[in-house]
Short mmCIF file of C-alpha atoms and ligand atoms in Angstrom, two decimals:
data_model
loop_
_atom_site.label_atom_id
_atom_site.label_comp_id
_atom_site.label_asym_id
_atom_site.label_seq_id
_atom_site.Cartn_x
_atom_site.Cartn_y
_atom_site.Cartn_z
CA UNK A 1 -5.57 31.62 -29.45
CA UNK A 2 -8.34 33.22 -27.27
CA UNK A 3 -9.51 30.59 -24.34
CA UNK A 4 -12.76 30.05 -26.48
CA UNK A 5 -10.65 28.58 -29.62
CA UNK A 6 -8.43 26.86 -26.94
CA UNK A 7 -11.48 25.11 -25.60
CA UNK A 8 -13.57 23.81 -28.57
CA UNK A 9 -9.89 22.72 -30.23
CA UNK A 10 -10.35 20.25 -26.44
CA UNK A 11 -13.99 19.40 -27.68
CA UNK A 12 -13.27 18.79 -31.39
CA UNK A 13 -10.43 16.24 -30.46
CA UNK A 14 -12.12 14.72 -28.10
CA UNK A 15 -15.67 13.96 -29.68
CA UNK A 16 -14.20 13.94 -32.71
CA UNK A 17 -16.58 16.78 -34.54
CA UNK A 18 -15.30 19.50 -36.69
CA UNK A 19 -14.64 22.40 -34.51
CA UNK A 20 -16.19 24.75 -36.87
CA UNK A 21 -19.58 23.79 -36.16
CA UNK A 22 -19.32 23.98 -32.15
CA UNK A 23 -20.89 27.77 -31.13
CA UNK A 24 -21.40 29.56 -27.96
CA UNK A 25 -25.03 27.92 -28.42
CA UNK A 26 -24.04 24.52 -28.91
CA UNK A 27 -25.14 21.88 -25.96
CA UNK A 28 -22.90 19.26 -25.17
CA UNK A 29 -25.47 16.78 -26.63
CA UNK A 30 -25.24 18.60 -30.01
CA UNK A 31 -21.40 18.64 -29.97
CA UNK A 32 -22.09 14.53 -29.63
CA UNK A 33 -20.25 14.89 -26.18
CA UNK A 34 -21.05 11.86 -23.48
CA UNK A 35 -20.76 11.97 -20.26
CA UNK A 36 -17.36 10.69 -20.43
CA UNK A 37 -16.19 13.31 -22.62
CA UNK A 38 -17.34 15.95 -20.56
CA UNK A 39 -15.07 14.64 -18.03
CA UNK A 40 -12.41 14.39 -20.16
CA UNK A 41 -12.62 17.58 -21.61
CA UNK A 42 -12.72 19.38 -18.18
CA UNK A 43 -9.54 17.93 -17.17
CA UNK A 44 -8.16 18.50 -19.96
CA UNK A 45 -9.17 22.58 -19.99
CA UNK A 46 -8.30 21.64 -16.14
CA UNK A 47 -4.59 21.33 -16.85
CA UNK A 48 -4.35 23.62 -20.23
CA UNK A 49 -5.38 27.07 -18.01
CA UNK A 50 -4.17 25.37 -14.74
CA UNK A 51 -7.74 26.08 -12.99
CA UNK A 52 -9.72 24.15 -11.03
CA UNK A 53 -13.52 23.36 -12.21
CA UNK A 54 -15.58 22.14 -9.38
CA UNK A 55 -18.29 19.31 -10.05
CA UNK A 56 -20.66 21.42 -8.69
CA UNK A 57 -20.34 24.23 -11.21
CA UNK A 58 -19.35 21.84 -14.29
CA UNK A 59 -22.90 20.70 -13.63
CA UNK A 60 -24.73 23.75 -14.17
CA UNK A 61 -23.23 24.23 -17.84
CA UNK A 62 -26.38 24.01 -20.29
CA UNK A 63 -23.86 24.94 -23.15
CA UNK A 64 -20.65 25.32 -24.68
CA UNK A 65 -20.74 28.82 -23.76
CA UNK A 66 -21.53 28.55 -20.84
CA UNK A 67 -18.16 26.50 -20.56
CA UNK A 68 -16.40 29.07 -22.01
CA UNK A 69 -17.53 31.70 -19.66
CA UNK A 70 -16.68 30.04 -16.61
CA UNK A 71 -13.19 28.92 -17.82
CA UNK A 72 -12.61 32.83 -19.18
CA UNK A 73 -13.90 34.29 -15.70
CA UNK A 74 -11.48 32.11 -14.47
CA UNK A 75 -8.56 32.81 -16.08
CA UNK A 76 -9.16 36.48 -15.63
CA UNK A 77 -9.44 36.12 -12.08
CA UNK A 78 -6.29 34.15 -12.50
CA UNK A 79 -4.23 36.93 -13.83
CA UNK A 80 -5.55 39.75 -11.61
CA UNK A 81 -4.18 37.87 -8.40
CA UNK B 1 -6.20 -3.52 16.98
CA UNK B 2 -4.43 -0.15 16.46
CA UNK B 3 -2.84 1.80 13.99
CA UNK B 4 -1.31 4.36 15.91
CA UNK B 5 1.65 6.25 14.46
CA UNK B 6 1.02 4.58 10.74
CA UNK B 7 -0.08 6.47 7.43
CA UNK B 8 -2.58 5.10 5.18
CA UNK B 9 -3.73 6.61 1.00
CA UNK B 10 -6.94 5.97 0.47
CA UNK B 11 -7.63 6.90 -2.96
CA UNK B 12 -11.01 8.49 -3.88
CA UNK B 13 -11.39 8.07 -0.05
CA UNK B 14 -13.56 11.96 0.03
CA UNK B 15 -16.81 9.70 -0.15
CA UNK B 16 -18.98 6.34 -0.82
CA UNK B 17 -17.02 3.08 0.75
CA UNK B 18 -13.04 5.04 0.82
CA UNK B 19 -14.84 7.11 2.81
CA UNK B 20 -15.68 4.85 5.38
CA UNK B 21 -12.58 3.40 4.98
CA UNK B 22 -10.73 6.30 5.71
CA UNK B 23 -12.80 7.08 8.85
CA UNK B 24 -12.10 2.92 10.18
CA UNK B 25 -8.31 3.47 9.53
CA UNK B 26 -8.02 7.05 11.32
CA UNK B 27 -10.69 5.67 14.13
CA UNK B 28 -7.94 3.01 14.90
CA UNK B 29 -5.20 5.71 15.02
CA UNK B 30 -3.73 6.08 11.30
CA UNK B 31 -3.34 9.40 10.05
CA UNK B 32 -4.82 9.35 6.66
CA UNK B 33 -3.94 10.68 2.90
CA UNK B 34 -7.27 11.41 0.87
CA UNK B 35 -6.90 11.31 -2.60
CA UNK B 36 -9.95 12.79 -4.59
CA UNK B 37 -10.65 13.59 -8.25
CA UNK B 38 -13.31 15.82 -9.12
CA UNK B 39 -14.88 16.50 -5.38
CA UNK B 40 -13.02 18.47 -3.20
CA UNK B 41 -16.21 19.56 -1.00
CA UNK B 42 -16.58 15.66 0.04
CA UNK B 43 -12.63 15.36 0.50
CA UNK B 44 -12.34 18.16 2.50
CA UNK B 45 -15.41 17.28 4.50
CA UNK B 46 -14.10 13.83 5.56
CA UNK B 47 -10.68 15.20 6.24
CA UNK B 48 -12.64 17.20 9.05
CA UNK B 49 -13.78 14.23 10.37
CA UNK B 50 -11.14 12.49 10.27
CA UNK B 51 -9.41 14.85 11.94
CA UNK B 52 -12.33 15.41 14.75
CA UNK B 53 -11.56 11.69 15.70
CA UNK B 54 -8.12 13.23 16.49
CA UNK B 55 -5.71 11.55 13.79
CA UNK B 56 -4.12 13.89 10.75
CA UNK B 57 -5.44 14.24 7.50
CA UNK B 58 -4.29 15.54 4.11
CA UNK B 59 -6.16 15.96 0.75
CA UNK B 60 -4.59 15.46 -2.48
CA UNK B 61 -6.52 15.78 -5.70
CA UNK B 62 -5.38 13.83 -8.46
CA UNK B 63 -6.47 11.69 -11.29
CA UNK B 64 -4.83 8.40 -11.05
CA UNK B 65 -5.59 7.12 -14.64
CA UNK B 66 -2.74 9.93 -14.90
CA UNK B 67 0.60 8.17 -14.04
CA UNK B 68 2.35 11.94 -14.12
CA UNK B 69 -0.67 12.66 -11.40
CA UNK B 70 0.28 9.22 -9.54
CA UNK B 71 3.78 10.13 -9.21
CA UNK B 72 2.82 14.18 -8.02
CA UNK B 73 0.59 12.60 -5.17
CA UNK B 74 3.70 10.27 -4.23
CA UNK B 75 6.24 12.38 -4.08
CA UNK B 76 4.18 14.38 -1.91
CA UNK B 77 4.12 11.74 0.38
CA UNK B 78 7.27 10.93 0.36
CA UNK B 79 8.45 14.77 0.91
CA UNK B 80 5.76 15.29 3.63
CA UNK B 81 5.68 12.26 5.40
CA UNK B 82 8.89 10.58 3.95
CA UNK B 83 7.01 6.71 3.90
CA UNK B 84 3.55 4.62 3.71
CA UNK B 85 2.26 1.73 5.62
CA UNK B 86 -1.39 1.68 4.20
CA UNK B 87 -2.51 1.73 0.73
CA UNK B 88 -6.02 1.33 -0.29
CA UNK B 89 -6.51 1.46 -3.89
CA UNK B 90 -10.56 2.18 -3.82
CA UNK B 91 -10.78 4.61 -6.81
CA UNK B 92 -13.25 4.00 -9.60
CA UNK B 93 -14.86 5.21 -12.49
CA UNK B 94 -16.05 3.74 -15.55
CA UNK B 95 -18.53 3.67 -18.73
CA UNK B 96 -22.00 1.33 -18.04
CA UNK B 97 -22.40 0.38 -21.73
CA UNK B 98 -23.19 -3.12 -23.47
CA UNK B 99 -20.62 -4.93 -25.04
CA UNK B 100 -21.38 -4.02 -28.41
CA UNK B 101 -20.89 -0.52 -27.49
CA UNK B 102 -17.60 -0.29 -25.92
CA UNK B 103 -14.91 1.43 -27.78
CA UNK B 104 -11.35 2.05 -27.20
CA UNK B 105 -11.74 5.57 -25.47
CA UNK B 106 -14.46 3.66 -23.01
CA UNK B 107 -12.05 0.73 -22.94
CA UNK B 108 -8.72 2.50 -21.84
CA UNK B 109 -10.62 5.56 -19.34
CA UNK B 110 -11.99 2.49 -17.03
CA UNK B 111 -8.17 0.21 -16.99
CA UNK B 112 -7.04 2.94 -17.16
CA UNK B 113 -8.49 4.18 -13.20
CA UNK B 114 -9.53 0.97 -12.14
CA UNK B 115 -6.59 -1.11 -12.73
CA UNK B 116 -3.32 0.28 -14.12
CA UNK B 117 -3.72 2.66 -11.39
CA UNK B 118 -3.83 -0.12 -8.65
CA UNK B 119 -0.63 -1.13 -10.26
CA UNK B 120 1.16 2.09 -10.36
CA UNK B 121 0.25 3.16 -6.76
CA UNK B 122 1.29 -0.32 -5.59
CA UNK B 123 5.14 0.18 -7.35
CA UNK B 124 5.28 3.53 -5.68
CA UNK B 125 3.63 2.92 -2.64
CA UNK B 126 5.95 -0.66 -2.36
CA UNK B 127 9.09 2.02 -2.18
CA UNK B 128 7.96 4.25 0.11
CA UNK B 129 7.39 0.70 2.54
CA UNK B 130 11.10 -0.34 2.20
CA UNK B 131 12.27 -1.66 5.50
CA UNK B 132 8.87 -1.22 7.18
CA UNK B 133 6.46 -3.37 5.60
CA UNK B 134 2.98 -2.51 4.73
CA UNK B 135 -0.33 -3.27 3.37
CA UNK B 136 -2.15 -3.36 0.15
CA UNK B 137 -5.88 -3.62 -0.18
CA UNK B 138 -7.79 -2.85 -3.47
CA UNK B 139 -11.57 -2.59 -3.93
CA UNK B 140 -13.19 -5.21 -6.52
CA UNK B 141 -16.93 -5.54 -7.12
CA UNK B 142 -18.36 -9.23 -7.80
CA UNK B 143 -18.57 -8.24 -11.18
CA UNK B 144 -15.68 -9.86 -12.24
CA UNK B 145 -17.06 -12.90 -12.24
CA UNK B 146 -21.13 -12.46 -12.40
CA UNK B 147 -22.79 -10.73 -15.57
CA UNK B 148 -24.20 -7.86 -14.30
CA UNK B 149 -26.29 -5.40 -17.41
CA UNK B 150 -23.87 -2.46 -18.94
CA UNK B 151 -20.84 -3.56 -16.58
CA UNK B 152 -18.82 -5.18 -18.64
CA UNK B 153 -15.98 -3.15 -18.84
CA UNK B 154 -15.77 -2.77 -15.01
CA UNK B 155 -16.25 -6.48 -14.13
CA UNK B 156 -12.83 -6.79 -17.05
CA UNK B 157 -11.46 -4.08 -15.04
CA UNK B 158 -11.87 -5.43 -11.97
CA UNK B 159 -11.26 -9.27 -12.87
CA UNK B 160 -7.79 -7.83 -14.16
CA UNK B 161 -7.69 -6.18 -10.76
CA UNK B 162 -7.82 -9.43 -8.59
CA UNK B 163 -5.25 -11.54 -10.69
CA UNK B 164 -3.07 -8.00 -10.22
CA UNK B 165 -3.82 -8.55 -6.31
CA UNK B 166 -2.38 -12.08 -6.76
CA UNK B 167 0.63 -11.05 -8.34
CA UNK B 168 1.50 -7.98 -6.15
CA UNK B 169 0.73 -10.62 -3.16
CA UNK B 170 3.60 -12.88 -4.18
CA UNK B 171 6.19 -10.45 -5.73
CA UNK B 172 5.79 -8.06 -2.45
CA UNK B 173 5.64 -10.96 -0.14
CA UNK B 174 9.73 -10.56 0.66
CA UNK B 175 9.28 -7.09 1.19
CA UNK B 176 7.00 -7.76 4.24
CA UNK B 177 4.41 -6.27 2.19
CA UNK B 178 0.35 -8.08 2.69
CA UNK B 179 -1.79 -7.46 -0.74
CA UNK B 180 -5.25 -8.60 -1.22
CA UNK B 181 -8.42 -7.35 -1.81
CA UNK B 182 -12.38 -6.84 -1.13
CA UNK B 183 -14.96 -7.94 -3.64
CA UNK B 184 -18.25 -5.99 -3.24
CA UNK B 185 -21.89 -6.63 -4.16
CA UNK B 186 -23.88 -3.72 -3.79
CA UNK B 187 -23.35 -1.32 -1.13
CA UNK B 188 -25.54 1.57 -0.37
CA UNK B 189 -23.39 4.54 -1.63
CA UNK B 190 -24.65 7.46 -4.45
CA UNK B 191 -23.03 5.21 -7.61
CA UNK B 192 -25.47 2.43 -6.57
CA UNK B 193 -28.05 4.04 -6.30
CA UNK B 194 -27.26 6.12 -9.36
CA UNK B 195 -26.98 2.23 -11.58
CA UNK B 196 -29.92 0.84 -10.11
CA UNK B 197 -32.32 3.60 -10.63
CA UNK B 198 -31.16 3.45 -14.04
CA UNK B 199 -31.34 -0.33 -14.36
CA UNK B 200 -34.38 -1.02 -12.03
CA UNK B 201 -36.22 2.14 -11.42
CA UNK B 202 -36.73 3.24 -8.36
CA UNK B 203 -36.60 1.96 -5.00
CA UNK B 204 -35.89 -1.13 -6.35
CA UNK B 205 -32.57 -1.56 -4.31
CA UNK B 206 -31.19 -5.51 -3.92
CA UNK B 207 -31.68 -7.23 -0.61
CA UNK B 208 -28.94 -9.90 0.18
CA UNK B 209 -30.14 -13.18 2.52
CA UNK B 210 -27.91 -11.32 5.25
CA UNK B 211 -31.48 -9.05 5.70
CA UNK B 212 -30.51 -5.60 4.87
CA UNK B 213 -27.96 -3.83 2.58
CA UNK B 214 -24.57 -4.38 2.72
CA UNK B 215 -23.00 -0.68 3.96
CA UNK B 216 -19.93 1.23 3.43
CA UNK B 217 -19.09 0.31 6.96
CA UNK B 218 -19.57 -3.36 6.40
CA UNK B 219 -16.64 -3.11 3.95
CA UNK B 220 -14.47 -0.82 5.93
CA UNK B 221 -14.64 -3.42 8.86
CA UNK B 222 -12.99 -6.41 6.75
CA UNK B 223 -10.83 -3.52 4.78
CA UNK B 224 -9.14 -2.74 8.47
CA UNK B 225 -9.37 -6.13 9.39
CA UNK B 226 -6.95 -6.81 6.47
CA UNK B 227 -5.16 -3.94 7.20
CA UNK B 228 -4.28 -5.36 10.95
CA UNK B 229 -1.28 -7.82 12.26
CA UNK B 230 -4.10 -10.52 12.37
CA UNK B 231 -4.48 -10.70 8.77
CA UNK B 232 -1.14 -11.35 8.20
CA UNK B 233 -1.28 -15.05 6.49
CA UNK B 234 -3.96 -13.94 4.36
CA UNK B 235 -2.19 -13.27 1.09
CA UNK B 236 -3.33 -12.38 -2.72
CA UNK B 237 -6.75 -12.86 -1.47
CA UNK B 238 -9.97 -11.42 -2.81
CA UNK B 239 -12.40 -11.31 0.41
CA UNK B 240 -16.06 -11.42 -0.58
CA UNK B 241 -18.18 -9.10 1.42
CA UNK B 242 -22.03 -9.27 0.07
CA UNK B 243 -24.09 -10.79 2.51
CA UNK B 244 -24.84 -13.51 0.92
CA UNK B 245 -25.94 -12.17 -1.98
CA UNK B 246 -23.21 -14.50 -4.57
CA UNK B 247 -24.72 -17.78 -3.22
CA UNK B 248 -28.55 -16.61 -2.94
CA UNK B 249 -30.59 -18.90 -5.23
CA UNK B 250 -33.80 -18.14 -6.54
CA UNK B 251 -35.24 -21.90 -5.23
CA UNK B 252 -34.53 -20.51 -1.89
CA UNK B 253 -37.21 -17.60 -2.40
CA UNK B 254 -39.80 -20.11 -3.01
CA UNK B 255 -39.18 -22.21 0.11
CA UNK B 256 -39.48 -18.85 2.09
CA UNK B 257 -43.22 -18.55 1.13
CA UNK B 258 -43.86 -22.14 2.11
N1 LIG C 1 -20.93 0.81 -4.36
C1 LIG C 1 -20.96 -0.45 -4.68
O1 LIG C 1 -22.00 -1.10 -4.64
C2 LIG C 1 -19.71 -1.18 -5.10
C3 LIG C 1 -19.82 -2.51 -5.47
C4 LIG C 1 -18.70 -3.21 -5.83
C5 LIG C 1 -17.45 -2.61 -5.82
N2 LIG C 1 -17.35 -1.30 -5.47
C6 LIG C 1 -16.00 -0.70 -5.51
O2 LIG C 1 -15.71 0.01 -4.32
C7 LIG C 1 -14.92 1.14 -4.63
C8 LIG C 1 -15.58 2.39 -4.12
O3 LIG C 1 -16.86 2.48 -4.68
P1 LIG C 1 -17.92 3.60 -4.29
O4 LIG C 1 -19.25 3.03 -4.57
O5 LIG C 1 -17.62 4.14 -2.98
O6 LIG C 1 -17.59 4.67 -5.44
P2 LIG C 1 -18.25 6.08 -5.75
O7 LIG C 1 -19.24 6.43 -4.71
O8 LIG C 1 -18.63 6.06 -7.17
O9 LIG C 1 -16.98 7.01 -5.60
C9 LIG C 1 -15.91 6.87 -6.49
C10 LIG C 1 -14.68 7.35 -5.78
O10 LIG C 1 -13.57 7.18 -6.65
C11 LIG C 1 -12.99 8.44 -6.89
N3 LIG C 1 -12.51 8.51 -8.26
C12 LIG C 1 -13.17 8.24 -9.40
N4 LIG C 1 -12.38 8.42 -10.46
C13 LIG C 1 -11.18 8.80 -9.97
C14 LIG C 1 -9.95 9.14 -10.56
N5 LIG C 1 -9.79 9.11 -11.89
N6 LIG C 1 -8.91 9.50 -9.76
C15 LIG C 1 -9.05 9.53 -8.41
N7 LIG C 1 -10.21 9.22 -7.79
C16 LIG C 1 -11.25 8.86 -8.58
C17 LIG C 1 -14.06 9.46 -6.63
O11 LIG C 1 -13.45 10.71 -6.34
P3 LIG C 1 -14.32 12.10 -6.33
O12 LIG C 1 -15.13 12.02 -5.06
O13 LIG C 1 -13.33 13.21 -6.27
O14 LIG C 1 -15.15 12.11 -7.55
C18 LIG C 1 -14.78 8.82 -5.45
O15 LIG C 1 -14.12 9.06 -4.25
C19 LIG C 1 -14.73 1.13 -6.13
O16 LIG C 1 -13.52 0.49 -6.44
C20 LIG C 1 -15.89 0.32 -6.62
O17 LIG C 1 -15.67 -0.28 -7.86
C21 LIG C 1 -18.46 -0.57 -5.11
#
């Protein structure tokens, strides 16, 4: 699974939506996300790539892909060190 | 009173009131363990503080409505520092909604933090005590017994909290281990202001009779206070510290103007 699939399978289980209709487009509000399950769903991407996601950049994401892009930036820096 | 040579957790003590908790304790000697979720900046910011009033500090991020997190930051402390004489269980989170529109997930994220945690940290931390003694003190919030709009599930959390003190006081009594607690109004720190904007609008921020705000420091004070040999007979106890603010009645508002 690429770390996009990996991280809406996080979103779908915790909002509860179908996972097919979260996109790279997607806001947080359309994926019916709350503020809670933001939180939950950064821990939980968190512990699944073993990365760290500070507040301050978890608050800039407008988007689901913008989530993605900082999670897959970090993972690739993870595997070049 | 000094705390020279002991070693205090303060959990989520990187900002707001375990912030100023964690400076008291390491003012008065401790060397302090700051446990932090999401903000490492303010963690590691206080730590340097803490450290520039010349006692150790160590930051250790974990979520403690985890219990597998609980038991990581433990047996760190046990490996580093091999016991405990100071927990403060400050750590909070939780969902402002009405009743009507708390579910489970809501439900089970705020016990989950503000209470089971208390009680986890408190088995662990009792261990790591054994043959020393130590202290307990947990953070409540006077909504566990006053009605406060879209708290509900805090003021549960925290009523659950307080009876939990009560317990922990007894059971831990033989071990030479003191438990209570410190209820809150509203202090000046970024989640108040964040609830009463919301609530209120703002600049709308509560004045208790006591004149001014209740600060973080005003809580830290009784927190070390607790913490000290003097407090020693006070047991399962949940110290108020509002200013006033619980007994204030309206009538008295109208005499004023008189
Ligand atoms: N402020 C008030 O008026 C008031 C009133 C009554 C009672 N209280 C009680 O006093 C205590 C401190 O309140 P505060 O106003 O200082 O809080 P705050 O400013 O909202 O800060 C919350 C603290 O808890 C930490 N935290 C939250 N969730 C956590 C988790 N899952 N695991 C570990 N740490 C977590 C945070 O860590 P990060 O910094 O890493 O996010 C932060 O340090 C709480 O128990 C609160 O209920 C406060």
């Amino acid at each position: 699974m690429t770390v996009e699939e990996q991280i809406r399978e996080i979103m779908a289980r915790i909002t509860h939506v179908d996972g097919s209709i979260i996109t790279r487009e997607s806001t947080f509000k359309d994926i019916k996300a709350d503020s809670l399950d933001v939180v939950q769903a950064l821990v939980a991407v968190e512990e699944t790539f073993g990365i760290e996601i500070p507040d301050e950049e978890a608050q800039k994401f407008q988007s689901f892909g913008d989530f993605v892009s900082y999670v897959e930036n970090q993972v690739a820096q993870k595997e070049r060190v | 009173m000094s705390l020279e040579g002991k070693l205090a957790l303060v959990t989520g003590g990187g900002r707001g009131i375990g912030r100023a908790i964690a400076l008291k304790l390491a003012s008065q000697g401790a060397d302090i363990v700051i446990n932090f979720f999401r903000r490492r900046d303010t963690a590691e910011q206080t730590a340097k503080e803490i450290e520039a009033l010349g006692a150790k500090a160590e930051i250790f991020r974990a979520n403690v409505g985890d219990p597998a997190k609980i038991d990581e930051m433990f047996d760190m402390i046990g490996n580093k520092f091999g016991h405990l004489d100071i927990l403060i269980s400050n750590a909070a989170s939780g969902v402002g909604r009405p009743v009507m529109d708390i579910d489970v997930k809501a439900w089970q994220w705020t016990m989950d933090i503000n209470t089971r945690a208390c009680l986890l940290c408190s088995q662990r931390a009792a261990r790591l005590m054994e043959g020393r003694g130590g202290k307990i003190v947990s953070l409540s919030s006077l909504g566990s017994f006053l009605v406060w709009p879209t708290y509900a599930v805090v003021g549960v959390s925290k009523a659950a909290l307080e009876a939990l003190t009560r317990y922990l006081a007894i059971e831990l009594a033989p071990r030479g281990i003191c438990v209570n607690a410190v209820a809150a109004s509203f202090v000046e720190t970024e989640a108040l202001r964040f609830y009463f904007e919301e609530q209120l609008g703002k600049g709308n921020l509560p004045i208790t009779p006591a004149g001014r705000m209740v600060a973080t420091e005003d809580i830290a004070n009784v927190v070390a206070f607790l913490c000290s040999e003097e407090a020693f007979m006070i047991r399962g106890q949940t110290i108020i510290v509002d200013g006033g603010f619980s007994l204030y009645n309206p009538l008295f508002a109208r005499e004023r103007k008189d």
